[in-house]
Coordinates of C-alpha atoms and ligand atoms in Angstrom, one line a residue:
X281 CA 87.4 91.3 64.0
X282 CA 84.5 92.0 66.2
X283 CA 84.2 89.6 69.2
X284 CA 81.5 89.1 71.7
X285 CA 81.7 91.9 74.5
X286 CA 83.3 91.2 77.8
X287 CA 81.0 90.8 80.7
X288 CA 81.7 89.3 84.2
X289 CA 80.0 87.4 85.9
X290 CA 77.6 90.0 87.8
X291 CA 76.5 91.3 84.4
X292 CA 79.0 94.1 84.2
X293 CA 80.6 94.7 81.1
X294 CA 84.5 94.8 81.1
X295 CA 85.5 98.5 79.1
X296 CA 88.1 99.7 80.5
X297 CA 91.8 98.1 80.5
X298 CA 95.2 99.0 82.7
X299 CA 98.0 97.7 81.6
X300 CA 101.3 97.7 83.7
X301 CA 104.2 98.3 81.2
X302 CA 106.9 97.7 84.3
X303 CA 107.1 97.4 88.0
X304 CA 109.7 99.6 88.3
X305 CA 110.1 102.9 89.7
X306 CA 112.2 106.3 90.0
X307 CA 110.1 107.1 93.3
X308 CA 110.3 105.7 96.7
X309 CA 106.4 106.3 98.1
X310 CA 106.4 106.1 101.6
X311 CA 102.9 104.3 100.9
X312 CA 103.6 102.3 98.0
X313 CA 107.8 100.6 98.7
X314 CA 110.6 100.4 100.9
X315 CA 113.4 103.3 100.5
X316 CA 115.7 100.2 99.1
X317 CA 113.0 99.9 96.2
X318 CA 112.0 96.1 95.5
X319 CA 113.2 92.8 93.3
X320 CA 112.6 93.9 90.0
X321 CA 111.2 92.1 87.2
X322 CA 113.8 90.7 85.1
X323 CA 113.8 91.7 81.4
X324 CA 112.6 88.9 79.7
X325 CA 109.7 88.5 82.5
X326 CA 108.3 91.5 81.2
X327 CA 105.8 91.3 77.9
X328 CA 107.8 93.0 75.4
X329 CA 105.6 95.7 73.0
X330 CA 105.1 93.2 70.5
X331 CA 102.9 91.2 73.5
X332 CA 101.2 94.1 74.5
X333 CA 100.1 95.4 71.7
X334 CA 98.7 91.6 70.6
X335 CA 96.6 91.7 73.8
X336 CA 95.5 94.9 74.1
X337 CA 94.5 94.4 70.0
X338 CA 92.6 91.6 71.0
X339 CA 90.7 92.9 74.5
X340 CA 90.0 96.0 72.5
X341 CA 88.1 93.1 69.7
X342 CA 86.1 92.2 73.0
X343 CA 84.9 95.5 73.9
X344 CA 87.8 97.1 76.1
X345 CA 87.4 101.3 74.7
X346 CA 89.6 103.1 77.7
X347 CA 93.2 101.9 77.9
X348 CA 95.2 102.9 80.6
X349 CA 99.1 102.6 80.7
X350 CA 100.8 102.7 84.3
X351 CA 103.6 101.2 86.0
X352 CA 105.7 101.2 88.2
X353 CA 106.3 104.2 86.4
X354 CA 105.7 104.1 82.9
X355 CA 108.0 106.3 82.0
X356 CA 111.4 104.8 83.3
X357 CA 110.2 102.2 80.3
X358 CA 112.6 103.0 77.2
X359 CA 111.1 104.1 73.6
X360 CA 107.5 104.2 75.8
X361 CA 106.1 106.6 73.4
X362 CA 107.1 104.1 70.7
X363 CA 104.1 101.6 72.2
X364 CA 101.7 104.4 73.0
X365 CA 102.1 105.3 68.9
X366 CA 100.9 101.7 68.0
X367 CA 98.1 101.3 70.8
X368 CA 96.9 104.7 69.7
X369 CA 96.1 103.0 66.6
X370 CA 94.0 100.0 67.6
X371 CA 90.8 101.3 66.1
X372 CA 88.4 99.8 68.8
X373 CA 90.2 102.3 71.4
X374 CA 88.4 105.4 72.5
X375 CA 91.9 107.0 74.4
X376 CA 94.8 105.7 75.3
X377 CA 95.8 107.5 78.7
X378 CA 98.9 107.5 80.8
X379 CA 99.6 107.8 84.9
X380 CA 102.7 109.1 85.7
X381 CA 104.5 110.5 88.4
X382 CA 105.8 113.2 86.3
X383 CA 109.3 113.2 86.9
X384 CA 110.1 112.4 83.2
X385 CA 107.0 114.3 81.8
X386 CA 109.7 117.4 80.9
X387 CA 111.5 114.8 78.6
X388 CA 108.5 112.5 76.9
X389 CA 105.7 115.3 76.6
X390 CA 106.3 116.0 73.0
X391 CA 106.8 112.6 71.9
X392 CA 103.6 111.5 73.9
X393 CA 101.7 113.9 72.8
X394 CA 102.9 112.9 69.2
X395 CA 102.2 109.4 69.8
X396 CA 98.1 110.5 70.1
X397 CA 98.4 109.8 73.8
X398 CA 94.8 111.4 74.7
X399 CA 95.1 111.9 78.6
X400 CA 97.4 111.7 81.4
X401 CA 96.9 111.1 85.4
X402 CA 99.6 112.7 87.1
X403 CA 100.7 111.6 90.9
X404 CA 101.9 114.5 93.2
X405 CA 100.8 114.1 97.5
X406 CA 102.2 117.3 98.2
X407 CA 102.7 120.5 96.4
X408 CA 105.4 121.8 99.3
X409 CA 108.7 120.4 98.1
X410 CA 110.0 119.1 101.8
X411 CA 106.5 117.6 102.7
X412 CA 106.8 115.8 98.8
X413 CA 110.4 114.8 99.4
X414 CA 109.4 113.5 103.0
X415 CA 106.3 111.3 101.1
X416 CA 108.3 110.1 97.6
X417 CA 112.1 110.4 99.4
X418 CA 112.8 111.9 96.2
X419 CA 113.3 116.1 96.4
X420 CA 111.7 116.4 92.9
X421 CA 108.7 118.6 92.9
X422 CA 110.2 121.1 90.8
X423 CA 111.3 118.7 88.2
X424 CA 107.9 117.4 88.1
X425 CA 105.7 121.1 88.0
X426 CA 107.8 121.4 85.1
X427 CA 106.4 118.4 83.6
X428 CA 103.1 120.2 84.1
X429 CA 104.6 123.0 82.3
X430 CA 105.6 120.9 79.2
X431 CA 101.6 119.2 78.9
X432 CA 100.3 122.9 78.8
X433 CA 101.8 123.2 75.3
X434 CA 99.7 120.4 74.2
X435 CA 96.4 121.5 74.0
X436 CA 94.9 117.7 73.0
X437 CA 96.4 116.1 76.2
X438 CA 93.4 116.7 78.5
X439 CA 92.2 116.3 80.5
X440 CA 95.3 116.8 82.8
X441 CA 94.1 115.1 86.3
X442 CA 96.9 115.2 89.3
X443 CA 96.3 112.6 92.0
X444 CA 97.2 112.8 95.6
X445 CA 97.1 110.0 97.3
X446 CA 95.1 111.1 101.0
X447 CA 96.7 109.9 104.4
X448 CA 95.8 111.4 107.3
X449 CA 98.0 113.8 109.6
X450 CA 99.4 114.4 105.8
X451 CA 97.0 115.2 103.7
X452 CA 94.6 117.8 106.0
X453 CA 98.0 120.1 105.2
X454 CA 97.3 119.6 101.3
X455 CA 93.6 120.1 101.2
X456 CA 93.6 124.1 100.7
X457 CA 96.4 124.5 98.4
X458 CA 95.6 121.8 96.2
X459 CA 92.5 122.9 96.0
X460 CA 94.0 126.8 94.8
X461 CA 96.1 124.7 92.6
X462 CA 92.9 123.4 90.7
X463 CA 91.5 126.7 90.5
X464 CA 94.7 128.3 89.1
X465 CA 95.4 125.8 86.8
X466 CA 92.5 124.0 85.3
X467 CA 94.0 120.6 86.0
X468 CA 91.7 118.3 88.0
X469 CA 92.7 117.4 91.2
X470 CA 91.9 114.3 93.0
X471 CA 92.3 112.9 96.2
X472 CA 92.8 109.1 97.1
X473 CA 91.7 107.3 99.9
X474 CA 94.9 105.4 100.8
X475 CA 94.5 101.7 99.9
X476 CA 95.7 98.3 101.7
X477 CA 98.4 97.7 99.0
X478 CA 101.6 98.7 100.3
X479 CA 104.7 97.1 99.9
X480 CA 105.2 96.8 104.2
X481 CA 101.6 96.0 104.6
X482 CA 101.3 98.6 107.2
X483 CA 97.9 100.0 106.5
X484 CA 95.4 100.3 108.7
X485 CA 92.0 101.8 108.9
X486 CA 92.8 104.7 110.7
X487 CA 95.8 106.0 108.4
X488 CA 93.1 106.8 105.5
X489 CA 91.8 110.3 105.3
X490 CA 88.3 110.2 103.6
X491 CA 86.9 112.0 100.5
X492 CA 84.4 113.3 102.8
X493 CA 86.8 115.0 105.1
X494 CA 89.0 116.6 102.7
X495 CA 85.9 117.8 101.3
X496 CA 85.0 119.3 104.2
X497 CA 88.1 121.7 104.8
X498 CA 88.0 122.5 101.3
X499 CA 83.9 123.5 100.8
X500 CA 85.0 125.7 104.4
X501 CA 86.6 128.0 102.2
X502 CA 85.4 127.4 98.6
X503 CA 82.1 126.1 98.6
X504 CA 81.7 123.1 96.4
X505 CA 79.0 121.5 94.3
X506 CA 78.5 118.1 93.6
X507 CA 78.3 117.2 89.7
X508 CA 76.7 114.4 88.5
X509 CA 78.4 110.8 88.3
X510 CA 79.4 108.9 85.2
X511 CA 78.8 105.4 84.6
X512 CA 81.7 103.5 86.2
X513 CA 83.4 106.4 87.7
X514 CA 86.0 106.1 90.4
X515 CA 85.8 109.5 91.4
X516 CA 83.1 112.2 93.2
X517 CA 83.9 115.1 91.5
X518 CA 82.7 118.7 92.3
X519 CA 83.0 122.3 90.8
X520 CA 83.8 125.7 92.5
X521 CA 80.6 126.9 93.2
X522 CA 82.2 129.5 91.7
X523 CA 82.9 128.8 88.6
X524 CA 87.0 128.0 89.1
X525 CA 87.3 124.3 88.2
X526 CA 87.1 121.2 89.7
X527 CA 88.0 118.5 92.1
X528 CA 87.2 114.8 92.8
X529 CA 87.3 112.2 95.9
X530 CA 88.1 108.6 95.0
X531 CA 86.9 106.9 97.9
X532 CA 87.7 103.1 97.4
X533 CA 87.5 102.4 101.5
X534 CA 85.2 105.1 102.8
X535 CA 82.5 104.7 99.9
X536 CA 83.3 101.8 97.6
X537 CA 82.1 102.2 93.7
X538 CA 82.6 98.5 93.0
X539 CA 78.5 97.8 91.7
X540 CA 79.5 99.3 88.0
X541 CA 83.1 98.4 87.8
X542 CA 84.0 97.6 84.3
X543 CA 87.7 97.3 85.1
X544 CA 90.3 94.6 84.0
X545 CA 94.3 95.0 84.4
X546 CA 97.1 93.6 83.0
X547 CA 100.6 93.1 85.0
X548 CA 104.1 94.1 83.3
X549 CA 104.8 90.1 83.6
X550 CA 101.1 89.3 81.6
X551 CA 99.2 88.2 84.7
X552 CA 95.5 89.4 83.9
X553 CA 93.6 90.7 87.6
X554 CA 90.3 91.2 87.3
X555 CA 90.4 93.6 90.5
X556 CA 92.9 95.4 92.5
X557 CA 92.1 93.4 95.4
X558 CA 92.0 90.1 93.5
X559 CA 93.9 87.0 95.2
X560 CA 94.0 85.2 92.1
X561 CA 95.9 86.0 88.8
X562 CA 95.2 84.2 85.0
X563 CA 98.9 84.1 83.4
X564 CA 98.6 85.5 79.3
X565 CA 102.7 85.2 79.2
X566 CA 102.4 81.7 79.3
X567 CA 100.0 81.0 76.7
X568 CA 101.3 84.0 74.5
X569 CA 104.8 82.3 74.5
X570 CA 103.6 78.9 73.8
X571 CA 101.5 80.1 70.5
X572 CA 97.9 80.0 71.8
X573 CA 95.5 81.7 69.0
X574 CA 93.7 84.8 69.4
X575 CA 90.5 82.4 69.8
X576 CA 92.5 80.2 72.9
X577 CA 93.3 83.7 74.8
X578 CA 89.9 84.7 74.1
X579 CA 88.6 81.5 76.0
X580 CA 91.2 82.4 79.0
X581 CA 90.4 86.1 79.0
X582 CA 86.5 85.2 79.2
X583 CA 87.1 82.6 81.9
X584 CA 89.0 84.7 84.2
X585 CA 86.4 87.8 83.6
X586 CA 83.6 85.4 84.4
X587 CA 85.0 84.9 88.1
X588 CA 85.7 88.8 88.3
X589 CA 85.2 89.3 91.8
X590 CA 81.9 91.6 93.0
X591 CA 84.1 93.9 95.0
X592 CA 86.3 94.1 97.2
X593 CA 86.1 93.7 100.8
X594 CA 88.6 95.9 102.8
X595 CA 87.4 96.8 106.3
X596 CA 85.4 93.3 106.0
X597 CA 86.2 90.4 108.7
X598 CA 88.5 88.8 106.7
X599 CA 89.7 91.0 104.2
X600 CA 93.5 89.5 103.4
X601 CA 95.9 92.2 101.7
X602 CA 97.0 90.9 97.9
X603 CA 100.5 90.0 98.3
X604 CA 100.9 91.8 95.1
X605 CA 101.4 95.6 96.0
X606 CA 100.2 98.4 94.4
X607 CA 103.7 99.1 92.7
X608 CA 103.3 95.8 90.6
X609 CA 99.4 96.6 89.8
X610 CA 100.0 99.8 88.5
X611 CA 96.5 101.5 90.2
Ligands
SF4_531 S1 88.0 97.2 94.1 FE1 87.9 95.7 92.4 S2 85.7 95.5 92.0 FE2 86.0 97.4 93.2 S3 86.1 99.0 91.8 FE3 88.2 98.4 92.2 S4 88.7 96.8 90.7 FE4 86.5 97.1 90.7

C-alpha cells in the first residue's frame, strides 16, 4: 500500500530510517559507556523481529528508501541475519545497511551478505592495536581487520565505509595511517566529530577534533579534492588527488548538515526520535502491543515527524545533552 510521503514540519521529507535492534554491546568506548557497560534492556523491552519488520514495512509505505540497522551492536543480536533477510525484502527499500563494530563480522559476513544486506559502516578509532585497546578497552583490532577480510569476499557489500570517531590528542595520531589505509584498501574512511552523547556526559567543546583539521594533516601529505555533496549527506567527502580513493569528514559540531536532514530513528525498545539530539521520544511499543492498525501508527508516526526538530543546537546557550546516550540511539 502506498501512503502519503513523510515530511516534517520544515518541509523535509523523512527517507532514511535507523533502527536500533539492541542497546547492548561487546565494546566498552571510552566515548560512548562506562568500562562496567550499562543497565541493559530487558528482553521483552526489546521489539522482537516480528515488530520490526511491521514498522519498518509500514515507514518504508510512507517513503522511508535507506534503512539503517545499528545497535548497541547489532551483531551481539542472535539470528540478526535472520531479520536483515525479511527487511531486505520490503519492496519499497532501496538498501538495507548495517553499522558495526566488526568484532563479529568474521562470523555473520556470509550469512549477511546472503541475507541481501547491501552496505555496511564499520567503527574502528585506531588502527594501532594498543591505541584501539586504550579507546574500546577491548584488545580486538585483529579480530576485527579480519572482519574486513571476510566482506572482501563479497563483492555486493559495498560500499565498505570504516568510521573513526575523531577526539582530539587521539585522533591527530590516526590521521596519516588511516588515510594509507583508504588508499590501500578502497574502503572509505570517515572521521567523526565527537558528539555530546556519552554515557558520563563528559564532553566538552574542546575534546572534538574537527573535519577541517584532520583534513588538514592529511591534504599535507596527499593532497585532497573536494567532491561534490549529495542531497542529505552527513559526510564531506574527498578523493586523492591522485586517483587512490577516498575519505569523508562528518562534522555534526564544527559544520552542522541539519537544513536537508531526512533522518528518523527507531530505539531497540520502539521509541521513534526524530533527531539524535531530540529531548522528546513517541513510544510505537505501546501502541504496537495494544493492536493499533497500520492507519493509527501512521497518524502517530506523522505526528511526531511533524515536530521533528530543525536541528540541533550543540555549542548553543542552552543546548541540554539527551539523557539518552549514543549507545541506546544507535548513531
Ligand atoms: S542533529 Fe538532528 S536534525 Fe541535525 S542532522 Fe542529525 S538528526 Fe538531523
Amino acid at each position: 500500500m502506498v501512503r502519503e510521503p513523510l515530511i516534517d514540519g520544515h518541509d523535509r521529507r523523512i527517507s532514511d530510517l535507523r533502527v536500533s535492534v539492541t542497546d547492548r554491546c561487546n565494546f566498552r568506548c571510552q566515548y560512548c559507556m562506562p568500562a562496567e557497560g550499562l543497565a541493559w534492556l530487558d528482553r521483552g523491552e526489546i521489539l522482537s523481529f516480528e515488530e520490526i519488520e511491521r514498522v519498518v514495512r509500514l515507514l518504508a509505505e510512507m517513503g522511508i528508501e535507506d534503512l539503517r540497522l545499528t545497535g548497541g551492536e547489532p551483531l551481539v543480536r542472535r539470528e540478526l541475519p535472520r531479520l536483515v533477510a525479511a527487511l531486505t525484502k520490503v519492496p519499497e527499500l532501496h538498501e538495507v545497511s548495517l553499522t558495526t563494530n566488526g568484532y563479529l563480522l568474521e562470523r555473520d559476513a556470509a550469512a549477511l551478505a546472503g541475507a541481501g544486506l547491501s552496505r555496511l559502516n564499520v567503527s574502528i578509532d585506531s588502527l594501532q592495536r594498543d591505541r584501539f585497546y586504550a579507546m574500546t578497552r577491548r584488545d580486538a583490532l585483529p579480530q576485527v581487520l579480519r572482519g574486513l577480510d571476510a566482506v572482501a569476499a563479497y563483492p555486493h557489500l559495498r560500499p565498505v565505509k570504516v568510521n573513526a570517531v575523531a577526539l582530539r590528542d587521539f585522533s591527530e595520531l590516526e590521521a596519516l595511517p588511516f588515510a594509507q589505509f583508504a588508499r590501500e584498501t578502497g574502503f572509505q574512511v570517515r572521521f567523526i566529530e565527537f558528539m555530546p552523547l556519552d554515557a558520563d556526559s563528559a564532553w566538552t567543546p574542546d575534546q572534538v577534533l574537527t573535519g577541517e583539521e584532520l583534513r588538514q594533516i592529511i591534504h599535507a601529505v596527499h593532497p585532497l579534492e573536494e567532491l561534490p555533496r549529495e542531497p542529505s549527506a552527513t559526510a564531506r567527502v574527498f578523493r586523492f588527488a591522485d586517483g587512490e580513493g577516498e575519505i569523508g569528514f562528518v562534522n555534526p559540531v564544527s559544520e552542522p548538515f541539519c537544513s536537508d536532514c531526512n533522518r528518523l530513528r527507531l530505539t531497540a525498545e520502539g521509541k521513534l526520535r526524530t533527531c539524535l539530539f531530540s529531548m522528546h521520544e513517541t513510544d510505537l511499543r505501546g501502541p504496537l502491543r495494544a493492536g493499533a492498525s497500520d492507519d493509527e501508527l501512521e497518524q502517530i508516526v506523522r505526528d511526531a515527524v511533524w515536530r521533528k526538530e530543525l536541528k540541533h543546537r550543540v555549542g548553543e546557550p542552552g543546548f541540554r545533552q539527551p539523557a539518552r546516550t549514543m549507545s541506546a540511539i544507535g548513531g
